[in-house]
Coordinates of C-alpha atoms and ligand atoms in Angstrom, one line a residue:
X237 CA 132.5 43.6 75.2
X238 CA 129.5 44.3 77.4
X239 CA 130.2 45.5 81.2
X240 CA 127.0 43.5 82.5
X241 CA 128.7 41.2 85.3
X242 CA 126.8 38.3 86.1
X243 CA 126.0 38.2 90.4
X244 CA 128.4 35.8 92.1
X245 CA 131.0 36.8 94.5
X246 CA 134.3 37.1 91.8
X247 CA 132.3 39.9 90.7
X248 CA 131.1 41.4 93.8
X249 CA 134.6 41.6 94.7
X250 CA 135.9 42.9 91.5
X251 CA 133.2 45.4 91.8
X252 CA 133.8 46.5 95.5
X253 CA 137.4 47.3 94.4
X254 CA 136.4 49.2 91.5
X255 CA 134.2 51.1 94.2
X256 CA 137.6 51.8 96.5
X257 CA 139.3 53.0 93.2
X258 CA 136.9 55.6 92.6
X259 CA 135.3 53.7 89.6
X260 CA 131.4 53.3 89.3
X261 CA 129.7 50.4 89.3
X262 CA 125.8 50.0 88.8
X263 CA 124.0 47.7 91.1
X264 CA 120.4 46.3 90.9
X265 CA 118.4 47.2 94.6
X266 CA 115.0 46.6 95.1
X267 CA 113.8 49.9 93.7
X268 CA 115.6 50.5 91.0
X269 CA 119.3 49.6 89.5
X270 CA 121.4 52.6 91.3
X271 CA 125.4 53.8 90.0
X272 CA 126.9 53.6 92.7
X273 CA 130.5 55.4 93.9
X274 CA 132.0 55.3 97.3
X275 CA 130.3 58.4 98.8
X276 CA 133.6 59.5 101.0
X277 CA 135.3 60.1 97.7
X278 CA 134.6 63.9 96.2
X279 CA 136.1 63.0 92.3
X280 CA 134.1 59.3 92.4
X281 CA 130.6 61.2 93.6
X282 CA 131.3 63.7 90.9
X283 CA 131.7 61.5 88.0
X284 CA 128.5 60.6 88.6
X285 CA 127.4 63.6 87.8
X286 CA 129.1 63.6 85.0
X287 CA 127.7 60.1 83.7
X288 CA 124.4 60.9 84.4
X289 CA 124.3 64.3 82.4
X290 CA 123.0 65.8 85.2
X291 CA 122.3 69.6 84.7
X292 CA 122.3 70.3 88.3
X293 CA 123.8 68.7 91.5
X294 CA 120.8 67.2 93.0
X295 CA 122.0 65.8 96.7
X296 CA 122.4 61.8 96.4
X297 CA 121.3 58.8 98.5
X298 CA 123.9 57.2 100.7
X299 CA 123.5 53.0 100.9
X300 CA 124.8 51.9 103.9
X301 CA 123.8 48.1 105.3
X302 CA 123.0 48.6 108.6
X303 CA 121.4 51.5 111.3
X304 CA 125.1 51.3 113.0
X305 CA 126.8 52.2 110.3
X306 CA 124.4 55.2 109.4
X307 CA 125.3 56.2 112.4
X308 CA 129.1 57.0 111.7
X309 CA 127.5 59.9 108.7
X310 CA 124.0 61.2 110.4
X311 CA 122.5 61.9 113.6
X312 CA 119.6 59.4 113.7
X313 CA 117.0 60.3 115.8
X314 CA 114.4 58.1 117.9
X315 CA 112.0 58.9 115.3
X316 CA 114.3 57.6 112.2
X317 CA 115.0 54.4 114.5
X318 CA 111.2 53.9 114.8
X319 CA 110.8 54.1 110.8
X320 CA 113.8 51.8 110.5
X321 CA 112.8 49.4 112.4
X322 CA 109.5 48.8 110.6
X323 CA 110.5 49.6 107.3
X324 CA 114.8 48.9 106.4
X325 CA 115.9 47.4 105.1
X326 CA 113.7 48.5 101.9
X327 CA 112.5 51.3 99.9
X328 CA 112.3 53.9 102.5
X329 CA 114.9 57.2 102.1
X330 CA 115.9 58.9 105.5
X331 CA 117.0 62.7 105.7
X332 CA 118.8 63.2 108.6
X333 CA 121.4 65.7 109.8
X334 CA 125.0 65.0 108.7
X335 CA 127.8 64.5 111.0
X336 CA 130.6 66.9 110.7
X337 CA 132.9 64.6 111.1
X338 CA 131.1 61.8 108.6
X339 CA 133.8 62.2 106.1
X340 CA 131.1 62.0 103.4
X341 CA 131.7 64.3 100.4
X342 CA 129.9 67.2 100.4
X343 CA 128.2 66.8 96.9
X344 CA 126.4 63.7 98.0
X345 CA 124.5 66.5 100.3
X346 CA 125.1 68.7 97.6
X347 CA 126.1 71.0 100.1
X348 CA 123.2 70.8 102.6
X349 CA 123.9 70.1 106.2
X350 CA 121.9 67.0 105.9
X351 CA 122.4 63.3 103.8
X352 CA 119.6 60.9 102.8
X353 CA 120.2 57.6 103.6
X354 CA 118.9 54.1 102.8
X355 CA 119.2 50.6 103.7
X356 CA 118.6 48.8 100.6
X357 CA 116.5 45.6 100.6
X358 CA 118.7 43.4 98.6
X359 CA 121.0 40.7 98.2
X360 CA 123.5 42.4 95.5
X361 CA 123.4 45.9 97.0
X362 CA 124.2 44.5 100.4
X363 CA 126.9 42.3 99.4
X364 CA 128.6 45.3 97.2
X365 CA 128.0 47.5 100.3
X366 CA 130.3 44.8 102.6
X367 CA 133.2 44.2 99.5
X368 CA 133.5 47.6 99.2
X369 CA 133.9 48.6 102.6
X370 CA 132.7 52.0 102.0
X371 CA 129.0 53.8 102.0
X372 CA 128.0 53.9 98.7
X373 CA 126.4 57.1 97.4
X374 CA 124.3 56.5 94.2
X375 CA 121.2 58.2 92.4
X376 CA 119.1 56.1 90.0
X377 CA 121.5 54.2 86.9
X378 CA 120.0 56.6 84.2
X379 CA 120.7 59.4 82.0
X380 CA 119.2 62.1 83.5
X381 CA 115.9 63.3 81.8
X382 CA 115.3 59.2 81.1
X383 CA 113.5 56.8 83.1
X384 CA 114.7 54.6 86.3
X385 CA 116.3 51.4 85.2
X386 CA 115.0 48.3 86.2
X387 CA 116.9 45.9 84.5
X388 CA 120.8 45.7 83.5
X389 CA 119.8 46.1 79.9
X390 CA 118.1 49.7 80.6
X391 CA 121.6 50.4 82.6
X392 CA 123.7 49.8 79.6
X393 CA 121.7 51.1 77.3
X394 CA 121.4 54.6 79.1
X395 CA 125.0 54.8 80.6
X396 CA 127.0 52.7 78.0
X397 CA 130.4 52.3 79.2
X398 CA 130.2 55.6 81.0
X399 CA 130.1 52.6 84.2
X400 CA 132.6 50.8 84.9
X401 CA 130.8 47.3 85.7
X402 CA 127.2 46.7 86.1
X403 CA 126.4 44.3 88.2
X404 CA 123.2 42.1 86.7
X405 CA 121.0 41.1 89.7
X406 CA 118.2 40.5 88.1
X407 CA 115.0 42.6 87.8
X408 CA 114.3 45.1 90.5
X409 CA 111.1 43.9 92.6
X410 CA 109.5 46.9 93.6
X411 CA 110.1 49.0 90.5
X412 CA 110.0 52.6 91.5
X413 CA 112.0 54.4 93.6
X414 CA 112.4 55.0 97.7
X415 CA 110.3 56.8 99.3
X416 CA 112.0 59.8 100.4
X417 CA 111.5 61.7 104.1
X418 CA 112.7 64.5 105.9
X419 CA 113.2 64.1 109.3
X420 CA 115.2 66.9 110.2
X421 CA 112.4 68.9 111.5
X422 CA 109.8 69.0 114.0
X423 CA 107.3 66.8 112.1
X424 CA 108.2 64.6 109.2
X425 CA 107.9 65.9 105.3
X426 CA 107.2 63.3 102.5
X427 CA 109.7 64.9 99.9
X428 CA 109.0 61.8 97.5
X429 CA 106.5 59.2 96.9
X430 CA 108.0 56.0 96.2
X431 CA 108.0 52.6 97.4
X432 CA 106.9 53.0 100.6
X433 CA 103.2 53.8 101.3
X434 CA 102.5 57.4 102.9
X435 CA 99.5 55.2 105.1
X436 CA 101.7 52.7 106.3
X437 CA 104.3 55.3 107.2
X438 CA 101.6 57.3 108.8
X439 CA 100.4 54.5 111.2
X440 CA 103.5 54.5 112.9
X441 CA 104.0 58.1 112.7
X442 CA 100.7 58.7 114.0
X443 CA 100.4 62.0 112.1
X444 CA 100.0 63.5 109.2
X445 CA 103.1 63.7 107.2
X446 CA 104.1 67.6 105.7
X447 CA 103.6 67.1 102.1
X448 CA 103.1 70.1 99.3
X449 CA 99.9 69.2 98.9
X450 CA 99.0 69.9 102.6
X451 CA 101.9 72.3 103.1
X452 CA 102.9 75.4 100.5
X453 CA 106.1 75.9 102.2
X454 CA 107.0 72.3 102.0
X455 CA 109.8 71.4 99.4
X456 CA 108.7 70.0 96.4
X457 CA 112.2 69.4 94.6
X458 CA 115.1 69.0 97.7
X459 CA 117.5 69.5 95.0
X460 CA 116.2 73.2 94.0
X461 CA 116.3 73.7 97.8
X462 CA 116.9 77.7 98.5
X463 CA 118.7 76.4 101.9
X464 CA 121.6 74.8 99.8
X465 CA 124.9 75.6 101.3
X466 CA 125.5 79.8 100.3
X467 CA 128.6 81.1 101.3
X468 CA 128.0 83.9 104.0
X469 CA 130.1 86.6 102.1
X470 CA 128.8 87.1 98.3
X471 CA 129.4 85.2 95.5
X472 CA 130.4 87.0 92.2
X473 CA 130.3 84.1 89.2
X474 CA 131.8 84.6 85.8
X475 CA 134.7 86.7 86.6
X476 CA 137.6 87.5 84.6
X477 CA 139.5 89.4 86.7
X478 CA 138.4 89.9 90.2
X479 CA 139.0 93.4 92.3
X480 CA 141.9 93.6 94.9
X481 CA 139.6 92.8 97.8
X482 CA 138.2 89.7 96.7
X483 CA 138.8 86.3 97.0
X484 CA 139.1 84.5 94.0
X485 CA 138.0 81.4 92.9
X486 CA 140.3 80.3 89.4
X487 CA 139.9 77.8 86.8
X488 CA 142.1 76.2 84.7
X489 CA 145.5 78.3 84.2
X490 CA 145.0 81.5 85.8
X491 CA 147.3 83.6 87.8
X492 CA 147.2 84.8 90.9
X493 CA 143.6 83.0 92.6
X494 CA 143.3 82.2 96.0
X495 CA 142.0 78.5 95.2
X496 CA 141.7 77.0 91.9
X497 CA 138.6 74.3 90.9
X498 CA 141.0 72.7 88.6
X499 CA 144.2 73.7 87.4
X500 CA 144.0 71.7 84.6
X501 CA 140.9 73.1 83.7
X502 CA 139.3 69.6 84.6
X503 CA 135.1 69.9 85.2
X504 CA 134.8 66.9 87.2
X505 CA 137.7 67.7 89.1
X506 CA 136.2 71.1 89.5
X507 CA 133.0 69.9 90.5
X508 CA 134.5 67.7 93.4
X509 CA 135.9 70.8 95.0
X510 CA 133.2 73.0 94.3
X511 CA 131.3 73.2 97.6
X512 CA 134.9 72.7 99.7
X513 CA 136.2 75.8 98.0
X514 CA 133.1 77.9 98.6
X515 CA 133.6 77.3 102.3
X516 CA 137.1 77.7 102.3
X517 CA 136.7 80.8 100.3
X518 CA 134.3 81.7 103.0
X519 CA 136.6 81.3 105.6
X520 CA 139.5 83.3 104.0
X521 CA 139.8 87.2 104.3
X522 CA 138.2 89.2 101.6
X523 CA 135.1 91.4 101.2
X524 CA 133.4 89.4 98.7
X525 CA 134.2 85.8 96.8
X526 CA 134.8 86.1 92.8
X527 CA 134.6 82.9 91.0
X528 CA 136.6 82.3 87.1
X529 CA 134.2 81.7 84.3
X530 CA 133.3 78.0 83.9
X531 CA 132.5 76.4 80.9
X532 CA 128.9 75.5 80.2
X533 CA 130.0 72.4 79.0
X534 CA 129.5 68.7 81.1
X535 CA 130.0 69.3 84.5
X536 CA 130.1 72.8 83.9
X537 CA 126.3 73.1 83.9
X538 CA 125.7 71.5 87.0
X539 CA 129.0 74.0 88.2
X540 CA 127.0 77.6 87.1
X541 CA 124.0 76.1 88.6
X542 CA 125.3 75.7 91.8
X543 CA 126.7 79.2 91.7
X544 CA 124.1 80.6 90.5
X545 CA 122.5 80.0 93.6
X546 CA 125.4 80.5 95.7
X547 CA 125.1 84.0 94.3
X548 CA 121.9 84.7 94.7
X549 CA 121.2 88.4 96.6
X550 CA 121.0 87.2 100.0
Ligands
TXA97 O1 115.2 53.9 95.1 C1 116.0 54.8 95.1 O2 115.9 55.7 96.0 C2 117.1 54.8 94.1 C3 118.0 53.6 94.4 C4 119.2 53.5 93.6 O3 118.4 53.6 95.8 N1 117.9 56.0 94.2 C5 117.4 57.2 93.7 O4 118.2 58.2 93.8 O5 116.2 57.3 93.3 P1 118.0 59.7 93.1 O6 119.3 60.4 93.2 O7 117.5 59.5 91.7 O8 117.0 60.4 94.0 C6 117.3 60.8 95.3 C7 116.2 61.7 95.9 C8 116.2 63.0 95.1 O9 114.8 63.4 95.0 C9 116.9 64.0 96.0 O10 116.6 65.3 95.8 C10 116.6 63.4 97.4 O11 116.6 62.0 97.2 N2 117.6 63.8 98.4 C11 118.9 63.2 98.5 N3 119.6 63.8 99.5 C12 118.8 64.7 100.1 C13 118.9 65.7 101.1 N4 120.1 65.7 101.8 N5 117.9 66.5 101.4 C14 116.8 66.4 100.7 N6 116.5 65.5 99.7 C15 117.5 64.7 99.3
MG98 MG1 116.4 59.3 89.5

């Protein structure tokens, strides 16, 4: 049995509880089809990780329907409400600084301070958006290291039944992805072409955007961002048996940790509480933080990624 759904609003239903369950459903936008998971839910944003194959936890883009409700996760400036007014709904991306109370998970920022979010231009994403009563955090419906889906055949045939529902809207109009800013600085940074044209973003900038052709400094991959959350105090990874002064981070059955990823030695599990841990760990008393060895299996890739990073000579 194929989990292609046709678009009427049985299915938009089914699919919006699905979403409130934790499940993943794929959705056709105008970009490109996106698997989507309700983005306040740390285990449902890491099993897309898991889906996806994803080596390393790249932050994700948060759908939301309208300006207002962006504004319950972000801080959205005047210049983000200029953008917005000219350009969402459609494929336009928005960096802006999270909210600490937003009550997002912290993997769709993938621990950064900040969340991208985007006002998709389309009838199926905005109608799952309102079943499902949630903000919907979803990357492109792909196996990673495979092209953007533009159709619900390239979605099943890529994720299989690694989705819950996909929900067929159709081919995607525009084809290739958002175009993706920063605005968390002074002057905006293209981090992404995509959709939206750098000139027509430009005339109502009024500038010239930061890009890395114009800029060295200027990210080129947000997801290999150096300024991903670090803990303050050091990060040991790979550690069997951590010294008397540490804090320690456990996996899976192991005595005597401070925190544990997953008792049951569970990667996605883990990876949801990956970047609340490292905090709390921060938080805690203890010279420096020692973390359990974690399979390189999965999840687990994406896991030693992240800590490698995290444990990076600061
Ligand atoms: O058109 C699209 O944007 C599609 C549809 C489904 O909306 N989505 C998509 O998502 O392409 P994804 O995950 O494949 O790409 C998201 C991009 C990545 O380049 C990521 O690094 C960047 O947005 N991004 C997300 N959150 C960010 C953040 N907080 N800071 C910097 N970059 C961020
Ligand atoms: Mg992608």
């Amino acid at each position: 049995m194929s989990n292609i759904f046709s678009y009427n609003q049985e299915n938009i239903d089914k699919a919006g509880a699905v979403l409130r369950d934790g499940g993943l459903v794929a959705f056709s936008t105008e970009t490109v089809y996106g698997l989507g998971a309700d983005a306040t839910n740390d285990k449902a944003v890491a099993s897309i990780f898991a889906a996806k194959g994803r080596p390393t936890f790249n932050p994700l883009i948060v759908h939301v329907n309208s300006l207002e409700d962006a504004e319950k996760y972000v801080y959205v400036t005047e210049t983000a409400r200029k953008l917005a007014e000219k350009f969402s709904p459609g494929p336009l991306t928005m960096v802006l600084l999270r909210k600490e109370n937003s009550g997002l998970s912290p993997l769709v920022s993938a621990g950064l301070d900040s969340v991208a979010i985007r006002i998709p231009n389309h009838q199926v994403a905005h109608d799952l958006i309102k079943s499902s009563n949630r903000p919907i955090a979803a990357p492109s419906a792909n196996a990673s290291g495979t092209v953007s889906p533009t159709i619900a055949e390239h979605v099943h045939q890529s994720l299989g039944e690694k989705v819950n529902m996909i929900i067929d809207g159709g081919a995607c109009s525009v084809g290739v992805e958002s175009t993706v800013l920063d605005l968390t600085g002074e002057k905006v940074a293209l981090l992404r072409y995509g959709g939206t044209t750098r000139e027509d973003l430009e005339k109502i900038l009024g500038y010239e955007m930061i890009t890395s052709e114009n800029n060295d400094t200027a990210p080129k991959s947000p997801g290999q961002l150096s300024s991903h959350y670090a803990p303050t105090k050091k990060l040991y990874m790979n550690v069997p048996l951590p010294k008397e002064d540490q804090i320690f981070i456990g996996f899976g059955n192991v005595e005597k940790c401070h925190l544990n990823l997953s008792v049951d030695g569970d990667l996605v599990e883990a990876a949801a509480n990956l970047f609340a841990m490292m905090r709390d760990a921060d938080k805690l008393e203890g010279k420096s933080i020692a973390v359990a060895p974690i399979p390189m299996i999965g999840l687990g890739l994406a896991i030693n990624d992240r800590l490698r990073r995290a444990s990076f000579p600061k």
